[in-house]
mmCIF file of N, CA and C in Angstrom:
data_model
loop_
_atom_site.group_PDB
_atom_site.id
_atom_site.type_symbol
_atom_site.label_atom_id
_atom_site.label_comp_id
_atom_site.label_asym_id
_atom_site.label_seq_id
_atom_site.Cartn_x
_atom_site.Cartn_y
_atom_site.Cartn_z
ATOM 1 N N UNK A 768 60.188 115.694 101.824
ATOM 2 C CA UNK A 768 59.045 116.271 102.507
ATOM 3 C C UNK A 768 59.187 117.785 102.623
ATOM 4 N N UNK A 769 60.411 118.245 102.943
ATOM 5 C CA UNK A 769 60.638 119.676 103.055
ATOM 6 C C UNK A 769 60.376 120.365 101.720
ATOM 7 N N UNK A 770 60.812 119.733 100.643
ATOM 8 C CA UNK A 770 60.609 120.294 99.308
ATOM 9 C C UNK A 770 59.108 120.399 98.998
ATOM 10 N N UNK A 771 58.346 119.395 99.405
ATOM 11 C CA UNK A 771 56.904 119.418 99.179
ATOM 12 C C UNK A 771 56.261 120.575 99.926
ATOM 13 N N UNK A 772 56.649 120.804 101.186
ATOM 14 C CA UNK A 772 56.053 121.904 101.938
ATOM 15 C C UNK A 772 56.433 123.242 101.334
ATOM 16 N N UNK A 773 57.663 123.353 100.815
ATOM 17 C CA UNK A 773 58.071 124.595 100.152
ATOM 18 C C UNK A 773 57.255 124.816 98.885
ATOM 19 N N UNK A 774 57.012 123.740 98.161
ATOM 20 C CA UNK A 774 56.213 123.842 96.947
ATOM 21 C C UNK A 774 54.787 124.270 97.271
ATOM 22 N N UNK A 775 54.212 123.689 98.318
ATOM 23 C CA UNK A 775 52.853 124.056 98.719
ATOM 24 C C UNK A 775 52.777 125.510 99.166
ATOM 25 N N UNK A 776 53.724 125.933 99.971
ATOM 26 C CA UNK A 776 53.730 127.327 100.435
ATOM 27 C C UNK A 776 53.901 128.264 99.256
ATOM 28 N N UNK A 777 54.806 127.918 98.363
ATOM 29 C CA UNK A 777 55.056 128.760 97.200
ATOM 30 C C UNK A 777 53.851 128.860 96.294
ATOM 31 N N UNK A 778 53.175 127.746 96.058
ATOM 32 C CA UNK A 778 52.019 127.790 95.169
ATOM 33 C C UNK A 778 50.851 128.521 95.810
ATOM 34 N N UNK A 779 50.666 128.361 97.094
ATOM 35 C CA UNK A 779 49.573 129.080 97.774
ATOM 36 C C UNK A 779 49.816 130.573 97.751
ATOM 37 N N UNK A 780 51.047 130.979 98.021
ATOM 38 C CA UNK A 780 51.352 132.397 98.033
ATOM 39 C C UNK A 780 51.423 132.971 96.628
ATOM 40 N N UNK A 781 51.857 132.178 95.658
ATOM 41 C CA UNK A 781 51.900 132.659 94.274
ATOM 42 C C UNK A 781 50.486 132.920 93.765
ATOM 43 N N UNK A 782 49.541 132.062 94.148
ATOM 44 C CA UNK A 782 48.154 132.284 93.747
ATOM 45 C C UNK A 782 47.655 133.587 94.345
ATOM 46 N N UNK A 783 48.069 133.893 95.565
ATOM 47 C CA UNK A 783 47.670 135.140 96.194
ATOM 48 C C UNK A 783 48.217 136.335 95.432
ATOM 49 N N UNK A 784 49.423 136.194 94.898
ATOM 50 C CA UNK A 784 50.066 137.315 94.209
ATOM 51 C C UNK A 784 49.305 137.718 92.955
ATOM 52 N N UNK A 785 48.521 136.806 92.386
ATOM 53 C CA UNK A 785 47.786 137.130 91.169
ATOM 54 C C UNK A 785 46.459 137.832 91.465
ATOM 55 N N UNK A 786 46.104 137.971 92.736
ATOM 56 C CA UNK A 786 44.881 138.681 93.090
ATOM 57 C C UNK A 786 44.978 140.122 92.609
ATOM 58 N N UNK A 787 43.848 140.702 92.240
ATOM 59 C CA UNK A 787 43.874 142.034 91.645
ATOM 60 C C UNK A 787 43.479 143.134 92.615
ATOM 61 N N UNK A 788 43.037 142.793 93.787
ATOM 62 C CA UNK A 788 42.525 143.802 94.704
ATOM 63 C C UNK A 788 43.520 144.097 95.832
ATOM 64 N N UNK A 789 44.658 144.725 95.480
ATOM 65 C CA UNK A 789 45.683 145.069 96.456
ATOM 66 C C UNK A 789 45.444 146.479 96.973
ATOM 67 N N UNK A 790 45.628 146.661 98.268
ATOM 68 C CA UNK A 790 45.518 147.974 98.904
ATOM 69 C C UNK A 790 46.887 148.350 99.455
ATOM 70 N N UNK A 791 47.422 149.503 99.028
ATOM 71 C CA UNK A 791 48.680 149.984 99.597
ATOM 72 C C UNK A 791 48.436 150.274 101.071
ATOM 73 N N UNK A 792 49.157 149.574 101.935
ATOM 74 C CA UNK A 792 48.888 149.663 103.365
ATOM 75 C C UNK A 792 49.858 150.586 104.094
ATOM 76 N N UNK A 793 51.148 150.460 103.793
ATOM 77 C CA UNK A 793 52.120 151.208 104.583
ATOM 78 C C UNK A 793 53.463 151.242 103.863
ATOM 79 N N UNK A 794 54.260 152.237 104.230
ATOM 80 C CA UNK A 794 55.624 152.327 103.730
ATOM 81 C C UNK A 794 56.531 152.601 104.919
ATOM 82 N N UNK A 795 57.654 151.896 104.957
ATOM 83 C CA UNK A 795 58.593 152.071 106.065
ATOM 84 C C UNK A 795 59.551 153.214 105.766
ATOM 85 N N UNK A 796 60.269 153.625 106.798
ATOM 86 C CA UNK A 796 61.261 154.684 106.630
ATOM 87 C C UNK A 796 62.366 154.282 105.666
ATOM 88 N N UNK A 797 62.601 152.965 105.528
ATOM 89 C CA UNK A 797 63.661 152.476 104.636
ATOM 90 C C UNK A 797 63.198 152.350 103.188
ATOM 91 N N UNK A 798 61.946 152.710 102.919
ATOM 92 C CA UNK A 798 61.432 152.675 101.558
ATOM 93 C C UNK A 798 60.690 151.409 101.176
ATOM 94 N N UNK A 799 60.614 150.445 102.079
ATOM 95 C CA UNK A 799 59.840 149.239 101.806
ATOM 96 C C UNK A 799 58.365 149.605 101.779
ATOM 97 N N UNK A 800 57.624 148.980 100.882
ATOM 98 C CA UNK A 800 56.185 149.230 100.844
ATOM 99 C C UNK A 800 55.442 147.910 101.017
ATOM 100 N N UNK A 801 54.267 147.999 101.626
ATOM 101 C CA UNK A 801 53.483 146.812 101.940
ATOM 102 C C UNK A 801 52.046 147.007 101.489
ATOM 103 N N UNK A 802 51.496 145.941 100.897
ATOM 104 C CA UNK A 802 50.123 145.969 100.391
ATOM 105 C C UNK A 802 49.355 144.780 100.943
ATOM 106 N N UNK A 803 48.052 144.977 101.104
ATOM 107 C CA UNK A 803 47.155 143.913 101.560
ATOM 108 C C UNK A 803 46.379 143.372 100.378
ATOM 109 N N UNK A 804 46.210 142.072 100.309
ATOM 110 C CA UNK A 804 45.336 141.456 99.321
ATOM 111 C C UNK A 804 43.939 141.426 99.940
ATOM 112 N N UNK A 805 43.115 142.376 99.550
ATOM 113 C CA UNK A 805 41.783 142.499 100.157
ATOM 114 C C UNK A 805 40.927 141.261 99.928
ATOM 115 N N UNK A 806 41.133 140.571 98.804
ATOM 116 C CA UNK A 806 40.360 139.356 98.517
ATOM 117 C C UNK A 806 40.712 138.208 99.458
ATOM 118 N N UNK A 807 41.874 138.288 100.108
ATOM 119 C CA UNK A 807 42.313 137.189 100.971
ATOM 120 C C UNK A 807 41.888 137.358 102.428
ATOM 121 N N UNK A 808 41.362 138.514 102.786
ATOM 122 C CA UNK A 808 41.004 138.770 104.186
ATOM 123 C C UNK A 808 39.754 137.984 104.546
ATOM 124 N N UNK A 809 39.915 137.078 105.520
ATOM 125 C CA UNK A 809 38.783 136.260 105.951
ATOM 126 C C UNK A 809 38.999 135.776 107.377
ATOM 127 N N UNK A 810 37.901 135.430 108.010
ATOM 128 C CA UNK A 810 37.992 134.863 109.348
ATOM 129 C C UNK A 810 38.654 133.501 109.269
ATOM 130 N N UNK A 811 39.383 133.161 110.308
ATOM 131 C CA UNK A 811 40.083 131.881 110.336
ATOM 132 C C UNK A 811 39.448 130.976 111.377
ATOM 133 N N UNK A 812 39.414 129.693 111.060
ATOM 134 C CA UNK A 812 38.871 128.732 112.024
ATOM 135 C C UNK A 812 39.979 128.148 112.910
ATOM 136 N N UNK A 813 41.177 128.652 112.777
ATOM 137 C CA UNK A 813 42.282 128.188 113.605
ATOM 138 C C UNK A 813 42.047 128.617 115.048
ATOM 139 N N UNK A 814 42.256 127.685 115.954
ATOM 140 C CA UNK A 814 42.094 127.969 117.376
ATOM 141 C C UNK A 814 43.469 128.075 118.035
ATOM 142 N N UNK A 815 43.580 129.009 118.936
ATOM 143 C CA UNK A 815 44.816 129.206 119.689
ATOM 144 C C UNK A 815 44.590 128.603 121.071
ATOM 145 N N UNK A 816 45.476 127.723 121.453
ATOM 146 C CA UNK A 816 45.287 126.893 122.636
ATOM 147 C C UNK A 816 44.884 127.675 123.886
ATOM 148 N N UNK A 817 45.571 128.756 124.202
ATOM 149 C CA UNK A 817 45.274 129.501 125.429
ATOM 150 C C UNK A 817 44.339 130.692 125.183
ATOM 151 N N UNK A 818 43.762 130.765 123.986
ATOM 152 C CA UNK A 818 42.782 131.808 123.652
ATOM 153 C C UNK A 818 41.741 131.193 122.728
ATOM 154 N N UNK A 819 41.134 130.114 123.207
ATOM 155 C CA UNK A 819 40.241 129.314 122.365
ATOM 156 C C UNK A 819 39.068 130.119 121.813
ATOM 157 N N UNK A 820 38.596 131.105 122.554
ATOM 158 C CA UNK A 820 37.444 131.893 122.099
ATOM 159 C C UNK A 820 37.846 133.098 121.261
ATOM 160 N N UNK A 821 39.155 133.315 121.101
ATOM 161 C CA UNK A 821 39.628 134.445 120.307
ATOM 162 C C UNK A 821 39.257 134.305 118.842
ATOM 163 N N UNK A 822 39.111 135.440 118.171
ATOM 164 C CA UNK A 822 38.812 135.454 116.746
ATOM 165 C C UNK A 822 40.067 135.908 116.002
ATOM 166 N N UNK A 823 40.367 135.202 114.928
ATOM 167 C CA UNK A 823 41.575 135.479 114.159
ATOM 168 C C UNK A 823 41.228 135.663 112.688
ATOM 169 N N UNK A 824 42.032 136.478 112.028
ATOM 170 C CA UNK A 824 41.811 136.806 110.622
ATOM 171 C C UNK A 824 43.052 136.395 109.836
ATOM 172 N N UNK A 825 42.837 135.843 108.657
ATOM 173 C CA UNK A 825 43.926 135.474 107.764
ATOM 174 C C UNK A 825 44.025 136.518 106.652
ATOM 175 N N UNK A 826 45.257 136.869 106.255
ATOM 176 C CA UNK A 826 45.468 137.852 105.183
ATOM 177 C C UNK A 826 46.794 137.564 104.493
ATOM 178 N N UNK A 827 46.856 137.851 103.199
ATOM 179 C CA UNK A 827 48.112 137.820 102.460
ATOM 180 C C UNK A 827 48.601 139.250 102.308
ATOM 181 N N UNK A 828 49.895 139.452 102.525
ATOM 182 C CA UNK A 828 50.480 140.769 102.302
ATOM 183 C C UNK A 828 51.654 140.628 101.335
ATOM 184 N N UNK A 829 51.958 141.721 100.665
ATOM 185 C CA UNK A 829 53.080 141.781 99.744
ATOM 186 C C UNK A 829 54.010 142.883 100.225
ATOM 187 N N UNK A 830 55.290 142.572 100.335
ATOM 188 C CA UNK A 830 56.302 143.564 100.683
ATOM 189 C C UNK A 830 57.245 143.757 99.517
ATOM 190 N N UNK A 831 57.575 145.002 99.209
ATOM 191 C CA UNK A 831 58.507 145.325 98.134
ATOM 192 C C UNK A 831 59.678 146.095 98.735
ATOM 193 N N UNK A 832 60.901 145.697 98.356
ATOM 194 C CA UNK A 832 62.099 146.241 98.987
ATOM 195 C C UNK A 832 62.990 146.919 97.947
ATOM 196 N N UNK A 833 63.323 148.213 98.138
ATOM 197 C CA UNK A 833 64.190 148.916 97.189
ATOM 198 C C UNK A 833 65.629 148.390 97.242
ATOM 199 N N UNK A 834 66.411 148.714 96.219
ATOM 200 C CA UNK A 834 67.772 148.179 96.081
ATOM 201 C C UNK A 834 68.664 148.460 97.288
ATOM 202 N N UNK A 835 68.514 149.602 97.936
ATOM 203 C CA UNK A 835 69.388 149.939 99.062
ATOM 204 C C UNK A 835 68.835 149.487 100.415
ATOM 205 N N UNK A 836 67.775 148.685 100.394
ATOM 206 C CA UNK A 836 67.133 148.219 101.627
ATOM 207 C C UNK A 836 67.955 147.111 102.283
ATOM 208 N N UNK A 837 68.077 147.160 103.606
ATOM 209 C CA UNK A 837 68.852 146.180 104.369
ATOM 210 C C UNK A 837 68.303 144.761 104.174
ATOM 211 N N UNK A 838 66.984 144.593 104.209
ATOM 212 C CA UNK A 838 66.383 143.270 104.047
ATOM 213 C C UNK A 838 66.724 142.700 102.675
ATOM 214 N N UNK A 839 66.621 143.533 101.652
ATOM 215 C CA UNK A 839 66.934 143.072 100.302
ATOM 216 C C UNK A 839 68.402 142.682 100.182
ATOM 217 N N UNK A 840 69.286 143.480 100.782
ATOM 218 C CA UNK A 840 70.715 143.172 100.726
ATOM 219 C C UNK A 840 71.035 141.864 101.452
ATOM 220 N N UNK A 841 70.406 141.642 102.607
ATOM 221 C CA UNK A 841 70.688 140.445 103.400
ATOM 222 C C UNK A 841 70.064 139.186 102.822
ATOM 223 N N UNK A 842 68.865 139.298 102.265
ATOM 224 C CA UNK A 842 68.127 138.116 101.827
ATOM 225 C C UNK A 842 67.986 137.994 100.308
ATOM 226 N N UNK A 843 68.341 139.025 99.583
ATOM 227 C CA UNK A 843 68.226 138.992 98.127
ATOM 228 C C UNK A 843 66.801 139.119 97.626
ATOM 229 N N UNK A 844 65.890 139.465 98.509
ATOM 230 C CA UNK A 844 64.465 139.522 98.144
ATOM 231 C C UNK A 844 64.109 140.889 97.570
ATOM 232 N N UNK A 845 63.624 140.895 96.354
ATOM 233 C CA UNK A 845 63.094 142.119 95.752
ATOM 234 C C UNK A 845 61.705 142.391 96.324
ATOM 235 N N UNK A 846 60.968 141.298 96.514
ATOM 236 C CA UNK A 846 59.652 141.397 97.147
ATOM 237 C C UNK A 846 59.309 140.053 97.767
ATOM 238 N N UNK A 847 58.279 140.041 98.591
ATOM 239 C CA UNK A 847 57.823 138.787 99.174
ATOM 240 C C UNK A 847 56.313 138.797 99.331
ATOM 241 N N UNK A 848 55.775 137.619 99.489
ATOM 242 C CA UNK A 848 54.370 137.430 99.822
ATOM 243 C C UNK A 848 54.337 136.642 101.126
ATOM 244 N N UNK A 849 53.474 137.080 102.045
ATOM 245 C CA UNK A 849 53.374 136.420 103.338
ATOM 246 C C UNK A 849 51.904 136.171 103.664
ATOM 247 N N UNK A 850 51.653 135.102 104.367
ATOM 248 C CA UNK A 850 50.321 134.872 104.915
ATOM 249 C C UNK A 850 50.424 135.064 106.422
ATOM 250 N N UNK A 851 49.570 135.937 106.946
ATOM 251 C CA UNK A 851 49.563 136.224 108.371
ATOM 252 C C UNK A 851 48.251 135.793 108.995
ATOM 253 N N UNK A 852 48.310 135.402 110.244
ATOM 254 C CA UNK A 852 47.141 135.171 111.075
ATOM 255 C C UNK A 852 47.151 136.312 112.086
ATOM 256 N N UNK A 853 46.067 137.074 112.138
ATOM 257 C CA UNK A 853 46.024 138.309 112.922
ATOM 258 C C UNK A 853 45.011 138.223 114.054
ATOM 259 N N UNK A 854 45.393 138.766 115.197
ATOM 260 C CA UNK A 854 44.480 138.963 116.319
ATOM 261 C C UNK A 854 44.205 140.461 116.419
ATOM 262 N N UNK A 855 42.991 140.867 116.098
ATOM 263 C CA UNK A 855 42.638 142.285 116.204
ATOM 264 C C UNK A 855 42.604 142.713 117.673
ATOM 265 N N UNK A 856 42.175 141.810 118.534
ATOM 266 C CA UNK A 856 42.062 142.100 119.963
ATOM 267 C C UNK A 856 43.403 142.488 120.568
ATOM 268 N N UNK A 857 44.474 141.803 120.169
ATOM 269 C CA UNK A 857 45.796 142.033 120.759
ATOM 270 C C UNK A 857 46.738 142.810 119.844
ATOM 271 N N UNK A 858 46.293 143.162 118.648
ATOM 272 C CA UNK A 858 47.164 143.812 117.649
ATOM 273 C C UNK A 858 48.448 143.008 117.462
ATOM 274 N N UNK A 859 48.264 141.704 117.259
ATOM 275 C CA UNK A 859 49.406 140.811 117.094
ATOM 276 C C UNK A 859 49.200 139.940 115.854
ATOM 277 N N UNK A 860 50.296 139.300 115.417
ATOM 278 C CA UNK A 860 50.202 138.454 114.234
ATOM 279 C C UNK A 860 51.131 137.245 114.358
ATOM 280 N N UNK A 861 50.806 136.232 113.576
ATOM 281 C CA UNK A 861 51.632 135.038 113.445
ATOM 282 C C UNK A 861 51.870 134.816 111.958
ATOM 283 N N UNK A 862 53.111 134.717 111.548
ATOM 284 C CA UNK A 862 53.434 134.482 110.138
ATOM 285 C C UNK A 862 53.277 132.994 109.868
ATOM 286 N N UNK A 863 52.351 132.655 108.967
ATOM 287 C CA UNK A 863 52.085 131.250 108.642
ATOM 288 C C UNK A 863 52.941 130.741 107.494
ATOM 289 N N UNK A 864 53.265 131.625 106.551
ATOM 290 C CA UNK A 864 54.071 131.208 105.399
ATOM 291 C C UNK A 864 54.596 132.439 104.686
ATOM 292 N N UNK A 865 55.675 132.240 103.932
ATOM 293 C CA UNK A 865 56.156 133.325 103.073
ATOM 294 C C UNK A 865 56.936 132.758 101.895
ATOM 295 N N UNK A 866 57.039 133.573 100.851
ATOM 296 C CA UNK A 866 57.887 133.283 99.706
ATOM 297 C C UNK A 866 58.636 134.561 99.381
ATOM 298 N N UNK A 867 59.979 134.483 99.313
ATOM 299 C CA UNK A 867 60.809 135.603 98.890
ATOM 300 C C UNK A 867 61.101 135.450 97.401
ATOM 301 N N UNK A 868 61.007 136.559 96.674
ATOM 302 C CA UNK A 868 61.269 136.551 95.237
ATOM 303 C C UNK A 868 62.458 137.454 94.933
ATOM 304 N N UNK A 869 63.309 137.004 94.013
ATOM 305 C CA UNK A 869 64.456 137.768 93.564
ATOM 306 C C UNK A 869 64.196 138.339 92.176
ATOM 307 N N UNK A 870 65.273 138.545 91.425
ATOM 308 C CA UNK A 870 65.128 139.089 90.066
ATOM 309 C C UNK A 870 64.262 138.174 89.189
ATOM 310 N N UNK A 871 63.591 138.773 88.237
ATOM 311 C CA UNK A 871 62.759 138.049 87.279
ATOM 312 C C UNK A 871 61.650 137.223 87.939
ATOM 313 N N UNK A 872 61.182 137.676 89.094
ATOM 314 C CA UNK A 872 60.081 137.013 89.809
ATOM 315 C C UNK A 872 60.398 135.564 90.180
ATOM 316 N N UNK A 873 61.656 135.249 90.372
ATOM 317 C CA UNK A 873 62.063 133.892 90.719
ATOM 318 C C UNK A 873 61.988 133.693 92.229
ATOM 319 N N UNK A 874 61.277 132.650 92.659
ATOM 320 C CA UNK A 874 61.207 132.329 94.086
ATOM 321 C C UNK A 874 62.586 131.885 94.547
ATOM 322 N N UNK A 875 63.100 132.534 95.604
ATOM 323 C CA UNK A 875 64.436 132.198 96.093
ATOM 324 C C UNK A 875 64.408 131.537 97.470
ATOM 325 N N UNK A 876 63.317 131.684 98.180
ATOM 326 C CA UNK A 876 63.190 131.039 99.487
ATOM 327 C C UNK A 876 61.716 131.003 99.869
ATOM 328 N N UNK A 877 61.319 129.918 100.503
ATOM 329 C CA UNK A 877 59.946 129.837 101.007
ATOM 330 C C UNK A 877 59.946 129.090 102.332
ATOM 331 N N UNK A 878 58.906 129.320 103.081
ATOM 332 C CA UNK A 878 58.770 128.690 104.390
ATOM 333 C C UNK A 878 57.288 128.592 104.712
ATOM 334 N N UNK A 879 56.913 127.513 105.383
ATOM 335 C CA UNK A 879 55.546 127.331 105.853
ATOM 336 C C UNK A 879 55.598 126.754 107.263
ATOM 337 N N UNK A 880 54.804 127.314 108.148
ATOM 338 C CA UNK A 880 54.768 126.849 109.532
ATOM 339 C C UNK A 880 54.305 125.401 109.595
ATOM 340 N N UNK A 881 54.941 124.647 110.450
ATOM 341 C CA UNK A 881 54.546 123.256 110.667
ATOM 342 C C UNK A 881 53.877 123.076 112.027
ATOM 343 N N UNK A 882 53.624 124.197 112.714
ATOM 344 C CA UNK A 882 53.046 124.116 114.056
ATOM 345 C C UNK A 882 51.590 123.668 113.977
ATOM 346 N N UNK A 883 51.262 122.531 114.553
ATOM 347 C CA UNK A 883 49.870 122.078 114.523
ATOM 348 C C UNK A 883 48.991 122.804 115.550
ATOM 349 N N UNK A 884 49.627 123.314 116.603
ATOM 350 C CA UNK A 884 48.885 123.997 117.666
ATOM 351 C C UNK A 884 49.598 125.309 117.976
ATOM 352 N N UNK A 885 48.841 126.400 118.028
ATOM 353 C CA UNK A 885 49.400 127.705 118.349
ATOM 354 C C UNK A 885 48.985 128.126 119.756
ATOM 355 N N UNK A 886 49.849 128.921 120.388
ATOM 356 C CA UNK A 886 49.502 129.565 121.650
ATOM 357 C C UNK A 886 49.703 131.065 121.450
ATOM 358 N N UNK A 887 49.226 131.853 122.376
ATOM 359 C CA UNK A 887 49.347 133.307 122.244
ATOM 360 C C UNK A 887 50.806 133.754 122.214
ATOM 361 N N UNK A 888 51.723 132.966 122.768
ATOM 362 C CA UNK A 888 53.141 133.339 122.733
ATOM 363 C C UNK A 888 53.742 133.194 121.339
ATOM 364 N N UNK A 889 53.056 132.525 120.424
ATOM 365 C CA UNK A 889 53.527 132.414 119.040
ATOM 366 C C UNK A 889 53.281 133.703 118.258
ATOM 367 N N UNK A 890 52.445 134.566 118.778
ATOM 368 C CA UNK A 890 52.076 135.796 118.087
ATOM 369 C C UNK A 890 53.015 136.932 118.477
ATOM 370 N N UNK A 891 53.340 137.756 117.497
ATOM 371 C CA UNK A 891 54.220 138.900 117.731
ATOM 372 C C UNK A 891 53.355 140.143 117.941
ATOM 373 N N UNK A 892 53.514 140.773 119.095
ATOM 374 C CA UNK A 892 52.789 142.012 119.388
ATOM 375 C C UNK A 892 53.386 143.151 118.565
ATOM 376 N N UNK A 893 52.539 144.060 118.112
ATOM 377 C CA UNK A 893 53.021 145.212 117.357
ATOM 378 C C UNK A 893 52.947 146.464 118.224
ATOM 379 N N UNK A 894 53.796 147.409 117.915
ATOM 380 C CA UNK A 894 53.813 148.690 118.627
ATOM 381 C C UNK A 894 53.042 149.723 117.818
ATOM 382 N N UNK A 895 52.448 150.696 118.496
ATOM 383 C CA UNK A 895 51.740 151.767 117.781
ATOM 384 C C UNK A 895 52.676 152.482 116.800
ATOM 385 N N UNK A 896 52.092 152.973 115.730
ATOM 386 C CA UNK A 896 52.803 153.765 114.712
ATOM 387 C C UNK A 896 53.938 152.999 114.045
ATOM 388 N N UNK A 897 53.745 151.683 113.846
ATOM 389 C CA UNK A 897 54.699 150.871 113.102
ATOM 390 C C UNK A 897 54.006 150.287 111.882
ATOM 391 N N UNK A 898 54.789 149.784 110.950
ATOM 392 C CA UNK A 898 54.231 149.161 109.757
ATOM 393 C C UNK A 898 53.339 147.979 110.149
ATOM 394 N N UNK A 899 53.813 147.150 111.068
ATOM 395 C CA UNK A 899 53.030 145.990 111.500
ATOM 396 C C UNK A 899 51.683 146.370 112.079
ATOM 397 N N UNK A 900 51.667 147.387 112.930
ATOM 398 C CA UNK A 900 50.407 147.833 113.531
ATOM 399 C C UNK A 900 49.471 148.396 112.467
ATOM 400 N N UNK A 901 50.021 149.156 111.519
ATOM 401 C CA UNK A 901 49.198 149.726 110.449
ATOM 402 C C UNK A 901 48.549 148.616 109.621
ATOM 403 N N UNK A 902 49.313 147.584 109.309
ATOM 404 C CA UNK A 902 48.776 146.460 108.540
ATOM 405 C C UNK A 902 47.650 145.785 109.314
ATOM 406 N N UNK A 903 47.861 145.571 110.598
ATOM 407 C CA UNK A 903 46.824 144.931 111.420
ATOM 408 C C UNK A 903 45.576 145.806 111.492
ATOM 409 N N UNK A 904 45.743 147.082 111.748
ATOM 410 C CA UNK A 904 44.583 147.983 111.853
ATOM 411 C C UNK A 904 43.793 148.033 110.544
ATOM 412 N N UNK A 905 44.485 148.109 109.420
ATOM 413 C CA UNK A 905 43.793 148.158 108.136
ATOM 414 C C UNK A 905 43.093 146.837 107.827
ATOM 415 N N UNK A 906 43.751 145.733 108.137
ATOM 416 C CA UNK A 906 43.138 144.416 107.908
ATOM 417 C C UNK A 906 41.884 144.258 108.760
ATOM 418 N N UNK A 907 41.977 144.596 110.032
ATOM 419 C CA UNK A 907 40.828 144.469 110.936
ATOM 420 C C UNK A 907 39.697 145.384 110.530
ATOM 421 N N UNK A 908 40.022 146.594 110.139
ATOM 422 C CA UNK A 908 39.006 147.546 109.711
ATOM 423 C C UNK A 908 38.285 147.042 108.453
ATOM 424 N N UNK A 909 39.044 146.560 107.486
ATOM 425 C CA UNK A 909 38.435 146.054 106.251
ATOM 426 C C UNK A 909 37.565 144.838 106.550
ATOM 427 N N UNK A 910 38.043 143.952 107.412
ATOM 428 C CA UNK A 910 37.291 142.745 107.766
ATOM 429 C C UNK A 910 35.957 143.109 108.419
ATOM 430 N N UNK A 911 35.983 144.072 109.340
ATOM 431 C CA UNK A 911 34.742 144.497 110.022
ATOM 432 C C UNK A 911 33.768 145.139 109.050
ATOM 433 N N UNK A 912 34.257 145.929 108.091
ATOM 434 C CA UNK A 912 33.392 146.573 107.085
ATOM 435 C C UNK A 912 32.769 145.534 106.161
ATOM 436 N N UNK A 913 33.538 144.504 105.822
ATOM 437 C CA UNK A 913 33.060 143.503 104.866
ATOM 438 C C UNK A 913 32.055 142.531 105.482
ATOM 439 N N UNK A 914 32.031 142.442 106.802
ATOM 440 C CA UNK A 914 31.112 141.496 107.477
ATOM 441 C C UNK A 914 29.700 141.850 107.272
#
C-alpha cells in the first residue's frame, strides 16, 4: 500500500513537472531556487475542520538545490516537486505531497499526505521576507488575477 501511494504521488508530481508555464518565484540565500507551475494554481475544495469557510489554493512548486546546498547534501535531492495547499488569508501552507529527484532525474524519495481531515494547526505559518512567504504571495496574486 505504501508503494502504491508513493507511485501515485510520484506520477502526479511528475505530470506537474512537464508543465511549461513555470514562473521563477524566489531564490534563497543558500542558492536554492523555487518556481511556481502557473497552470497548477487553482482553488481547492478541501475543507479545513476549524476553518470551514476558509478558501484554499493548490499549487505545484519546483525547488532546485545547488551542489553545496545543505538540503541537497542531507537528502541527495538535486531538485524536488511539491504540491502545496495555501491559505492566502493566513499566509500559511500545508505540504500535500513531494518527490525528491537525484542525478539523471531519478526519483529518490516521495511522500503523500494520508490525512483525511485537516485543521489550521496542520498549516505552517510563513514569516515576512522569506522564500515561503514570497511563494504564497505570488501564488495568491496570480490566482486573484486569473479569476
